[in-house]
PDB file of N, CA, C and O in Angstrom:
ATOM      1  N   UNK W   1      10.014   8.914  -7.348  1.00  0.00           N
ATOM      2  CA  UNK W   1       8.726   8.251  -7.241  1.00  0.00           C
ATOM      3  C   UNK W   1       8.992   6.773  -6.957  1.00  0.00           C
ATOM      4  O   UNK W   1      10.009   6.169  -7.296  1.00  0.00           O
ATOM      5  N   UNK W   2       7.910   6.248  -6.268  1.00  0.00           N
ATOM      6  CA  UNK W   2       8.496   5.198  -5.888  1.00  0.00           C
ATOM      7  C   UNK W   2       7.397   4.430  -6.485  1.00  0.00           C
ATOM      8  O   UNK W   2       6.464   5.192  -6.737  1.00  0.00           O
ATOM      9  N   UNK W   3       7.038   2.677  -6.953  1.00  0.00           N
ATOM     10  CA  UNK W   3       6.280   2.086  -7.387  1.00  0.00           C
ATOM     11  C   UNK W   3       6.377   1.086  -6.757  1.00  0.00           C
ATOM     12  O   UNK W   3       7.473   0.685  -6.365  1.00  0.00           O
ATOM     13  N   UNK W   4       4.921   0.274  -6.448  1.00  0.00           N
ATOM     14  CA  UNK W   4       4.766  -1.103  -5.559  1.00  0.00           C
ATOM     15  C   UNK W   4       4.160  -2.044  -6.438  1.00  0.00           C
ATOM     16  O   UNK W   4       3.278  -1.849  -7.275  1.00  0.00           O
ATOM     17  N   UNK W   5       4.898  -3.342  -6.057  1.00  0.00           N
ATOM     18  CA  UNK W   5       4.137  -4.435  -7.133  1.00  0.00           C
ATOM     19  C   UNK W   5       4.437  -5.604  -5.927  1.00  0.00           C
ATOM     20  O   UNK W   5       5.361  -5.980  -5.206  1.00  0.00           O
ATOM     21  N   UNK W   6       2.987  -5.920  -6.219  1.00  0.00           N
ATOM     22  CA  UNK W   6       2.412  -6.895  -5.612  1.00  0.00           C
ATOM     23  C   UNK W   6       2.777  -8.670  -5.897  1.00  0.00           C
ATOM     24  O   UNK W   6       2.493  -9.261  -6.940  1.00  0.00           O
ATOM     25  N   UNK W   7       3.474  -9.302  -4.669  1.00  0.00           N
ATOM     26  CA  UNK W   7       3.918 -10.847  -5.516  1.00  0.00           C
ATOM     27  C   UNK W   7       2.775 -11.565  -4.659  1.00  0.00           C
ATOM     28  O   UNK W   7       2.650 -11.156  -3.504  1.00  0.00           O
ATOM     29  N   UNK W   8       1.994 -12.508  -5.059  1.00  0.00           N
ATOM     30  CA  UNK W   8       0.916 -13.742  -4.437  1.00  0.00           C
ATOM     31  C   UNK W   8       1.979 -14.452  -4.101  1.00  0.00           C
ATOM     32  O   UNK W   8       2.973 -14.736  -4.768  1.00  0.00           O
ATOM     33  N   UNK W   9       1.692 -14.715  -3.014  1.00  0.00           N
ATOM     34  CA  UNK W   9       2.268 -15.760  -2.183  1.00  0.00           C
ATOM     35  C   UNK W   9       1.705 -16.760  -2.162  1.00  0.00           C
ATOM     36  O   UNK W   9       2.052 -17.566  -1.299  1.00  0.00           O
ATOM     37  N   UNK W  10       1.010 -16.992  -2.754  1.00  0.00           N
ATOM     38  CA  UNK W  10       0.268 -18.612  -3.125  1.00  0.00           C
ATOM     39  C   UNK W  10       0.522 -19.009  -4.663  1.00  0.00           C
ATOM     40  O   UNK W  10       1.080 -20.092  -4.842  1.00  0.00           O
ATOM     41  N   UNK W  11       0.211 -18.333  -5.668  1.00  0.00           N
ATOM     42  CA  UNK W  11       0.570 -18.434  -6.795  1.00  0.00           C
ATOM     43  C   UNK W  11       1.554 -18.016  -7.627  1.00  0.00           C
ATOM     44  O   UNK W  11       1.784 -18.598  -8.687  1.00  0.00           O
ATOM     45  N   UNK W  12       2.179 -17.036  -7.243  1.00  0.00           N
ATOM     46  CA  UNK W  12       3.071 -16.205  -7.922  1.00  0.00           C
ATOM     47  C   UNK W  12       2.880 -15.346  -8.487  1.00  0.00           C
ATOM     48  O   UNK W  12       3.831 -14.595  -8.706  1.00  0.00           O
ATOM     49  N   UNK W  13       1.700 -15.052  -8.955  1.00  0.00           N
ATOM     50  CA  UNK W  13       0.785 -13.796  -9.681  1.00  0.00           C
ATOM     51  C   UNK W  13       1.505 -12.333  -9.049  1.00  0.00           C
ATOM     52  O   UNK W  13       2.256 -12.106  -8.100  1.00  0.00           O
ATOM     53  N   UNK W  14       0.935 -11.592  -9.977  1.00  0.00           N
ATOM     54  CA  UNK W  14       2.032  -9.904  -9.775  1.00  0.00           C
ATOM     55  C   UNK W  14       0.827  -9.327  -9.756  1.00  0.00           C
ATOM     56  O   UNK W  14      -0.177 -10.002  -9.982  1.00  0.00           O
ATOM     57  N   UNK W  15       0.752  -7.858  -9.453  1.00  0.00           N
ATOM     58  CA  UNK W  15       0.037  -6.653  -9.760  1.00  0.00           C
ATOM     59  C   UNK W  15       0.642  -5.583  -9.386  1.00  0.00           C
ATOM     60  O   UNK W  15       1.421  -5.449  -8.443  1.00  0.00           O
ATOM     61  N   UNK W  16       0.341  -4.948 -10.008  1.00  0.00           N
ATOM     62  CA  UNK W  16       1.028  -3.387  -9.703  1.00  0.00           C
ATOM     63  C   UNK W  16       0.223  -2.577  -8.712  1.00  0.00           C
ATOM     64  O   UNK W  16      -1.005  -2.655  -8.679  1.00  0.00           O
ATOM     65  N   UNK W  17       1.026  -1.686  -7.788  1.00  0.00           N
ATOM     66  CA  UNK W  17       0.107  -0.974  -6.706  1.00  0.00           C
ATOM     67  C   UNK W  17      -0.489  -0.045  -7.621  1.00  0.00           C
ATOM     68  O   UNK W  17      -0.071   0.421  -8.681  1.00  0.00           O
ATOM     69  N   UNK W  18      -1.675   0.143  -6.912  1.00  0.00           N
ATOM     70  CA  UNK W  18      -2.922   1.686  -7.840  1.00  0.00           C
ATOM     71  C   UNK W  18      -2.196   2.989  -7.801  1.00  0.00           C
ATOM     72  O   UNK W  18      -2.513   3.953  -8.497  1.00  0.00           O
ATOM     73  N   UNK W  19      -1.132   2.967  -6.889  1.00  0.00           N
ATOM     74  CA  UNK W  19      -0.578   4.620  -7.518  1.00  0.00           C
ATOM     75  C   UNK W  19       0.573   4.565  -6.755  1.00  0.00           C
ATOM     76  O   UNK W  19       0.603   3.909  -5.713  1.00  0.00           O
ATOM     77  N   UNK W  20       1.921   5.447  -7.338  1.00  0.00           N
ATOM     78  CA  UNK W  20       2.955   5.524  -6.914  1.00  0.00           C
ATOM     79  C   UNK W  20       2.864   5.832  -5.081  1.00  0.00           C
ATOM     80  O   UNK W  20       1.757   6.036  -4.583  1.00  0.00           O
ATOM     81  N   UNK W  21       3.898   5.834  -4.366  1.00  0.00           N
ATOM     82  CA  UNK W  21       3.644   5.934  -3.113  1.00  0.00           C
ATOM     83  C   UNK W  21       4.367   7.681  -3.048  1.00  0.00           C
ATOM     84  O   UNK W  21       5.438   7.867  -3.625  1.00  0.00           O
ATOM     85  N   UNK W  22       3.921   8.434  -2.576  1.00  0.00           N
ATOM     86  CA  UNK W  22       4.521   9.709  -2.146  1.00  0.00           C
ATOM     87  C   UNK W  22       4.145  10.052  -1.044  1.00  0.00           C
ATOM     88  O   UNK W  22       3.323   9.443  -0.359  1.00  0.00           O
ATOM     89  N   UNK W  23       4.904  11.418  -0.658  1.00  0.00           N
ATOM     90  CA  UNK W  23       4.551  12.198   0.705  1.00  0.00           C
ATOM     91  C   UNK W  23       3.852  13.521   0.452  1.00  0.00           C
ATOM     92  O   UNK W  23       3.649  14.046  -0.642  1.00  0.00           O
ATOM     93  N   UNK W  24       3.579  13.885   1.436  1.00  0.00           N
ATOM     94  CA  UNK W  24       3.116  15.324   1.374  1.00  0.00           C
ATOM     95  C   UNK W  24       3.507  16.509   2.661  1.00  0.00           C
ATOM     96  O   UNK W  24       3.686  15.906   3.719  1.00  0.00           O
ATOM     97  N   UNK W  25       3.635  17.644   2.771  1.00  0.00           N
ATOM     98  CA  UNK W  25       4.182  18.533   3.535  1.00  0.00           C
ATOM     99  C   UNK W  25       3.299  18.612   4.498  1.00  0.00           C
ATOM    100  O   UNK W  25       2.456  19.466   4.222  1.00  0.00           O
ATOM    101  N   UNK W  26       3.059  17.940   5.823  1.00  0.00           N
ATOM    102  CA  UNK W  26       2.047  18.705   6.675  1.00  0.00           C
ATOM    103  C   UNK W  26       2.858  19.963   7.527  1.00  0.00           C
ATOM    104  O   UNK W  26       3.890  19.904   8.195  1.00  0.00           O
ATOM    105  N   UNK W  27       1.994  21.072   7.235  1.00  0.00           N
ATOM    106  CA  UNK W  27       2.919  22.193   7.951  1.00  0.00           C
ATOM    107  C   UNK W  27       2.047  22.913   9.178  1.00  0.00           C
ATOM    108  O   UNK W  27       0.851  23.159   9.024  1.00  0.00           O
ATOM    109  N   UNK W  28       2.709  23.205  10.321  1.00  0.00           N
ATOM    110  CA  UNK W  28       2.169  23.115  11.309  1.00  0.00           C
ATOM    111  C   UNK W  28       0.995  24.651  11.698  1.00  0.00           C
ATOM    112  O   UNK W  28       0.082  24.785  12.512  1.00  0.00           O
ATOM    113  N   UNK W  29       1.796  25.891  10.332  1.00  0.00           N
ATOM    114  CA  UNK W  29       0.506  26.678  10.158  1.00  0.00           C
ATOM    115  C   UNK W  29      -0.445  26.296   9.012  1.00  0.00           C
ATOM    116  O   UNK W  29      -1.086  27.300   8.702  1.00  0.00           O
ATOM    117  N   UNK W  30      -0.690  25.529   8.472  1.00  0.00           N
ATOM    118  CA  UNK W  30      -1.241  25.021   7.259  1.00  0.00           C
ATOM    119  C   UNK W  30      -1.540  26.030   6.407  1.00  0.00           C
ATOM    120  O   UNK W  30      -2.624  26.497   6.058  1.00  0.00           O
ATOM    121  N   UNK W  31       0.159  26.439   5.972  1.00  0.00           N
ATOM    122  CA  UNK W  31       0.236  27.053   4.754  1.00  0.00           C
ATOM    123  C   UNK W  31       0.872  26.226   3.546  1.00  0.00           C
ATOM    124  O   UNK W  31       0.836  26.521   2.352  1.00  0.00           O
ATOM    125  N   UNK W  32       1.583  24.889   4.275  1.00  0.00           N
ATOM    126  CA  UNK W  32       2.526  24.449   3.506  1.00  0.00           C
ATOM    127  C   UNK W  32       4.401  24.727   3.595  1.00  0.00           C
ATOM    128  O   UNK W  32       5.259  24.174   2.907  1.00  0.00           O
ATOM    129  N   UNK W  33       4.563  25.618   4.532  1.00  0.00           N
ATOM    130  CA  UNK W  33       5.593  25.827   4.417  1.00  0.00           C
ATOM    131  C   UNK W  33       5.889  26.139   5.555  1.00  0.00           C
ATOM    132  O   UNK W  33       5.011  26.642   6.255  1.00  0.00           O
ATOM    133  N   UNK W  34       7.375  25.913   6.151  1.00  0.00           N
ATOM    134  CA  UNK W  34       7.980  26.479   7.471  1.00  0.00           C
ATOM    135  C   UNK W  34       7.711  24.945   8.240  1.00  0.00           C
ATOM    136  O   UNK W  34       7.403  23.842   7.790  1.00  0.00           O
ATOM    137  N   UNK W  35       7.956  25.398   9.467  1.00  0.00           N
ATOM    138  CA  UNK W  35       7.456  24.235  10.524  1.00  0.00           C
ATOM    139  C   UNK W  35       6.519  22.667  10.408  1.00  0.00           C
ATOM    140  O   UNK W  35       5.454  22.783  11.014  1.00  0.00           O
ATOM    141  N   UNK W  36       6.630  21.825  10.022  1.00  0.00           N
ATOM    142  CA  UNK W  36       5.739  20.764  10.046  1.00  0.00           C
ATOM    143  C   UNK W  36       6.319  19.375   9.675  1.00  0.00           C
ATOM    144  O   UNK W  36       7.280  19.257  10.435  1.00  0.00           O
ATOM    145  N   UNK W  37       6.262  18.539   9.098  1.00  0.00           N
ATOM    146  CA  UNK W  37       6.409  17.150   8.838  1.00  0.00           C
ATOM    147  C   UNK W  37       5.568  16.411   7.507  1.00  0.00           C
ATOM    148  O   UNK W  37       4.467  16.596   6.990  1.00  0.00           O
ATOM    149  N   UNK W  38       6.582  15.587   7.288  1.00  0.00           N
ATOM    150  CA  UNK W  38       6.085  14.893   6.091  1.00  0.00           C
ATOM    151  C   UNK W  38       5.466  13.599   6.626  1.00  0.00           C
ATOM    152  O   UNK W  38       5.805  12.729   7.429  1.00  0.00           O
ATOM    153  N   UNK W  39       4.307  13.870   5.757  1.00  0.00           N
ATOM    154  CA  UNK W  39       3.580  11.968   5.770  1.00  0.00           C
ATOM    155  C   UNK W  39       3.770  11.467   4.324  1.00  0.00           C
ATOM    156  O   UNK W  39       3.766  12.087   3.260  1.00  0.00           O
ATOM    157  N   UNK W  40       3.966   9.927   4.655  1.00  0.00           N
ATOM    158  CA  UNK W  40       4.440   8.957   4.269  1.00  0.00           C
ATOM    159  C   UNK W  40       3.347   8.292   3.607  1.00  0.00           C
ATOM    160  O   UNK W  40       2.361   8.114   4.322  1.00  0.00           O
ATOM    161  N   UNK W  41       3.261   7.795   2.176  1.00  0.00           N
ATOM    162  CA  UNK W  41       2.545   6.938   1.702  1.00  0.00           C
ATOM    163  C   UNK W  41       3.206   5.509   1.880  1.00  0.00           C
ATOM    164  O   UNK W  41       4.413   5.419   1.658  1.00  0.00           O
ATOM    165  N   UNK W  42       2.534   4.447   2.245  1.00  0.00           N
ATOM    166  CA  UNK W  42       2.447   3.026   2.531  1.00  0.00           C
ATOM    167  C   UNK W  42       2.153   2.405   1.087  1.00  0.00           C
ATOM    168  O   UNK W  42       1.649   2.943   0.101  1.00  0.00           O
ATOM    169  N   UNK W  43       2.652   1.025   1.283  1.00  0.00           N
ATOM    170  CA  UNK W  43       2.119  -0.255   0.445  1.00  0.00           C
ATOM    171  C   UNK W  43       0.713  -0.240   0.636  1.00  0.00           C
ATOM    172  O   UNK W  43      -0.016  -0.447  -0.333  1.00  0.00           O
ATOM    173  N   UNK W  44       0.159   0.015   1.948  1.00  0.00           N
ATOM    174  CA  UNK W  44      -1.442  -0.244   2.031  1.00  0.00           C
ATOM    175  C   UNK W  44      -2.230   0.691   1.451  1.00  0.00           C
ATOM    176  O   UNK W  44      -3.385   0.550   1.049  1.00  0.00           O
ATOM    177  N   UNK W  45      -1.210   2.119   1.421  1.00  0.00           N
ATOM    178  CA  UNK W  45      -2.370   2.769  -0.032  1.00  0.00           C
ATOM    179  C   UNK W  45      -2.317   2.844  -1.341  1.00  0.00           C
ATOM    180  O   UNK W  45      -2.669   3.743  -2.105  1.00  0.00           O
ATOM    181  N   UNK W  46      -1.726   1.561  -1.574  1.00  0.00           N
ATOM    182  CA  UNK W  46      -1.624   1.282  -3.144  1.00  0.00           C
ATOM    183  C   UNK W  46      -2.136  -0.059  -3.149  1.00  0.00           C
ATOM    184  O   UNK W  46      -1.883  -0.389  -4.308  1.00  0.00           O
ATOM    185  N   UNK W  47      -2.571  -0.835  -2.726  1.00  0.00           N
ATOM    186  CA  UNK W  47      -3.126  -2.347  -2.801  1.00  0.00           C
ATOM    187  C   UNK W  47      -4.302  -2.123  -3.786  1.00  0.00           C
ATOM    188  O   UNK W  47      -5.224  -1.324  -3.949  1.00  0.00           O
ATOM    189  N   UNK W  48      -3.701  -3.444  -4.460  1.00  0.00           N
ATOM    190  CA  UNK W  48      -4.861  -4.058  -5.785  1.00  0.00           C
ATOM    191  C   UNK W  48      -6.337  -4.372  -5.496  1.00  0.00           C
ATOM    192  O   UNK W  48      -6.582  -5.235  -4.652  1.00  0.00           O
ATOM    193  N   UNK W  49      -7.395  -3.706  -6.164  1.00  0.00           N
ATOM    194  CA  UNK W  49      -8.648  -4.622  -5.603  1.00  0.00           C
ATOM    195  C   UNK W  49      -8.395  -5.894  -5.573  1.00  0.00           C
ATOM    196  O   UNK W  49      -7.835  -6.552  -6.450  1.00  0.00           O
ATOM    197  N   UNK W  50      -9.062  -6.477  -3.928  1.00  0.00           N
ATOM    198  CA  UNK W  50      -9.056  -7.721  -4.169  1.00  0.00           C
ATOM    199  C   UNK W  50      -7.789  -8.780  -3.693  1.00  0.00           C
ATOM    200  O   UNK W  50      -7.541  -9.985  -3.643  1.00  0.00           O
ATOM    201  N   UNK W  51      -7.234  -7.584  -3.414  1.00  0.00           N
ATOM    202  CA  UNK W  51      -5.692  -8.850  -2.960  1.00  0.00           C
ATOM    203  C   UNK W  51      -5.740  -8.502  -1.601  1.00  0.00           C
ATOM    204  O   UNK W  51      -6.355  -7.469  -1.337  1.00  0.00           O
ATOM    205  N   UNK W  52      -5.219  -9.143  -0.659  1.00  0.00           N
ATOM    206  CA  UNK W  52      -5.455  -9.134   0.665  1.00  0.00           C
ATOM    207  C   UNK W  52      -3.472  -8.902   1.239  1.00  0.00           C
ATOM    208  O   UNK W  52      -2.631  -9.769   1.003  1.00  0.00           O
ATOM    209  N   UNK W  53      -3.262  -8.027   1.722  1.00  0.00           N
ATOM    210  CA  UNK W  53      -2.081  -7.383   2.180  1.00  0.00           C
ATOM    211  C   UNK W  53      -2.171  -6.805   3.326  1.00  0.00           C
ATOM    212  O   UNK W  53      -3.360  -6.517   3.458  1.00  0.00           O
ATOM    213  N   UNK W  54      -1.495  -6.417   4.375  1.00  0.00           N
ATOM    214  CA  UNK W  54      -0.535  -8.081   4.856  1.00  0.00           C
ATOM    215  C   UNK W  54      -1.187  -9.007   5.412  1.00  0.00           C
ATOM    216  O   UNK W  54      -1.782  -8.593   6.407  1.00  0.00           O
ATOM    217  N   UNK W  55      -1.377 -10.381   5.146  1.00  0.00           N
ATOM    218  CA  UNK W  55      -1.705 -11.226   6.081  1.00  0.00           C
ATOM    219  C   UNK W  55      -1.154 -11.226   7.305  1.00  0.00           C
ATOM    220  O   UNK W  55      -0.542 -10.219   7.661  1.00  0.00           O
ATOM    221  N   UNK W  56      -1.295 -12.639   8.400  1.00  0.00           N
ATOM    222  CA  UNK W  56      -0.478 -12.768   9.461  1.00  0.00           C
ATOM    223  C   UNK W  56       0.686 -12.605   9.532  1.00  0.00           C
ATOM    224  O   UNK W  56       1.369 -12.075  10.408  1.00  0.00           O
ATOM    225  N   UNK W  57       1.026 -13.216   8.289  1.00  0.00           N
ATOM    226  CA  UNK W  57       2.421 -13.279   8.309  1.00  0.00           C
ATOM    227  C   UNK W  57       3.084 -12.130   7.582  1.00  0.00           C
ATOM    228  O   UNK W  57       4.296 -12.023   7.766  1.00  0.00           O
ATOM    229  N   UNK W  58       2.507 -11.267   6.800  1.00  0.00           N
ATOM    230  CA  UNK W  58       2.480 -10.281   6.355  1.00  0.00           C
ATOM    231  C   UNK W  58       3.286 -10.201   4.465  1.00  0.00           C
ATOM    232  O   UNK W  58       4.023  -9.424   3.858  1.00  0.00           O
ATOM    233  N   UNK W  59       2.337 -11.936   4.073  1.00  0.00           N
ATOM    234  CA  UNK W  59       2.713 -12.150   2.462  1.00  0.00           C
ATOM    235  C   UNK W  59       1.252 -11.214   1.952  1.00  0.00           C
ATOM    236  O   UNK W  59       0.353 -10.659   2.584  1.00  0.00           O
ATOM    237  N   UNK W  60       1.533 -11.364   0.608  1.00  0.00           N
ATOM    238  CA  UNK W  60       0.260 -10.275  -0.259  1.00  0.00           C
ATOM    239  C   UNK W  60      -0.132 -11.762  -0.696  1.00  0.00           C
ATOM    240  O   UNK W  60       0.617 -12.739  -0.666  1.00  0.00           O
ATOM    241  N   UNK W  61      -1.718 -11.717  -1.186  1.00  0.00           N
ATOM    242  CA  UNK W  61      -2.200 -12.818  -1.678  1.00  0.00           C
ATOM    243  C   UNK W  61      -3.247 -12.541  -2.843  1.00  0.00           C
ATOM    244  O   UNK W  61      -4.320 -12.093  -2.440  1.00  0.00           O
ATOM    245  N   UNK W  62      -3.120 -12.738  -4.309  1.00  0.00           N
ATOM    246  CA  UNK W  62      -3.866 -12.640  -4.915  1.00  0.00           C
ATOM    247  C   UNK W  62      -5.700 -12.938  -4.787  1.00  0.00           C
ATOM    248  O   UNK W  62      -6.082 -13.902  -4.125  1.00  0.00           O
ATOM    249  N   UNK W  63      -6.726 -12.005  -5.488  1.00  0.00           N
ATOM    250  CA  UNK W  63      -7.992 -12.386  -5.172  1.00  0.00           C
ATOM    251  C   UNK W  63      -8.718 -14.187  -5.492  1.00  0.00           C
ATOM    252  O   UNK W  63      -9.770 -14.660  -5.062  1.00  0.00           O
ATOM    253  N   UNK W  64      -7.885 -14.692  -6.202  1.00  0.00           N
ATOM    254  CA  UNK W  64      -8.179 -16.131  -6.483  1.00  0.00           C
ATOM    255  C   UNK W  64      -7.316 -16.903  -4.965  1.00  0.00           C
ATOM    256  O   UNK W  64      -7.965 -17.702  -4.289  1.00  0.00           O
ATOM    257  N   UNK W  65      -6.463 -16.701  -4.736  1.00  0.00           N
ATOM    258  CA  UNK W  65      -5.834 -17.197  -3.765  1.00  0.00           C
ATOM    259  C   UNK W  65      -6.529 -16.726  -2.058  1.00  0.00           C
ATOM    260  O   UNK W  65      -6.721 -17.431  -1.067  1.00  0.00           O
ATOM    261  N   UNK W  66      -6.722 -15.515  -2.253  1.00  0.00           N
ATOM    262  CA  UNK W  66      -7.455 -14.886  -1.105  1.00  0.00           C
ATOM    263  C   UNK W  66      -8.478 -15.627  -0.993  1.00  0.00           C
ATOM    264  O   UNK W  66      -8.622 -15.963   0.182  1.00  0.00           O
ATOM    265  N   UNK W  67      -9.524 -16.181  -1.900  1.00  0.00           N
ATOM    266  CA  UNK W  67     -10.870 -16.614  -1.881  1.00  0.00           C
ATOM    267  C   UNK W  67     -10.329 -18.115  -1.355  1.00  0.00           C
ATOM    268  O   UNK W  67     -10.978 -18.544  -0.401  1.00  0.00           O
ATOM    269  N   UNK W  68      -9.663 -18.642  -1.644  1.00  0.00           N
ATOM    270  CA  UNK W  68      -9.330 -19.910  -1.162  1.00  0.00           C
ATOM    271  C   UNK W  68      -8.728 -19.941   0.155  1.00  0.00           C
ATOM    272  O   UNK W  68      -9.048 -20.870   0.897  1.00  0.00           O
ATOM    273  N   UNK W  69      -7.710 -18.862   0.655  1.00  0.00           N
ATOM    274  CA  UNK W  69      -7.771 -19.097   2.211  1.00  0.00           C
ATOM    275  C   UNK W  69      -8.987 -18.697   2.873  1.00  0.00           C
ATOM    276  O   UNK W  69      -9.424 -19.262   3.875  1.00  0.00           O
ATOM    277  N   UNK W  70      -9.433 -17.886   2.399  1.00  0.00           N
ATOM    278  CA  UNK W  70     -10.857 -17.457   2.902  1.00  0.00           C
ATOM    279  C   UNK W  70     -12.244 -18.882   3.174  1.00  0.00           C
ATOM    280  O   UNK W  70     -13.160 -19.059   3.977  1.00  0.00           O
ATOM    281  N   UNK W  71     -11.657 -19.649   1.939  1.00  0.00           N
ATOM    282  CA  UNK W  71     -12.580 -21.114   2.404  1.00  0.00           C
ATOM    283  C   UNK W  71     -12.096 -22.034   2.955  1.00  0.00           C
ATOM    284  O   UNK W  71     -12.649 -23.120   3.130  1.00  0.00           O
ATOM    285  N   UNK W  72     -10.822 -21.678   3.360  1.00  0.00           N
ATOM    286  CA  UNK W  72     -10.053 -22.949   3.994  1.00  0.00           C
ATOM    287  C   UNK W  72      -9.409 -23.988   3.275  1.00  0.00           C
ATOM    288  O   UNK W  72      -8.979 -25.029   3.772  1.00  0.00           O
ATOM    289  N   UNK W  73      -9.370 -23.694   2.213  1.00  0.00           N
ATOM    290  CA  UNK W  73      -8.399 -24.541   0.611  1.00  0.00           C
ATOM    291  C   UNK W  73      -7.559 -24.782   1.302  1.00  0.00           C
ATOM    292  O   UNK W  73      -6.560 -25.363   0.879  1.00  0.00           O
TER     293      UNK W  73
END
């Protein structure tokens, strides 16, 4: 299992991603088994309410920090 934690790149603030990242079996008779491919869970489906991931540059930014690039701070 794998776990994502979130660093602010403006403040330093942490959060933990909302759920471990896993895969799942897509199989090409959709039984689950034999022939098919695995999909991949991302950082982007574990992001914190509120934190903004990836920016341009592709840092994570806490929701206090987000609100301030968001006003131009």
């Amino acid at each position: 299992m794998i776990t994502v934690t979130f660093h602010c790149g403006g403040c330093s603030a942490t959060a933990q991603g909302t759920k471990p990242l896993d895969r799942k079996f897509l199989s090409l008779n959709g039984r689950g088994h034999g022939f098919g491919r695995y999909q991949y869970d991302t950082a982007l489906d574990a992001i914190p309410e509120g934190w903004l991931y990836p920016c341009i540059v592709g840092c994570a930014y806490c929701p206090d920090c987000r609100k301030g690039l968001e006003e131009g701070e």
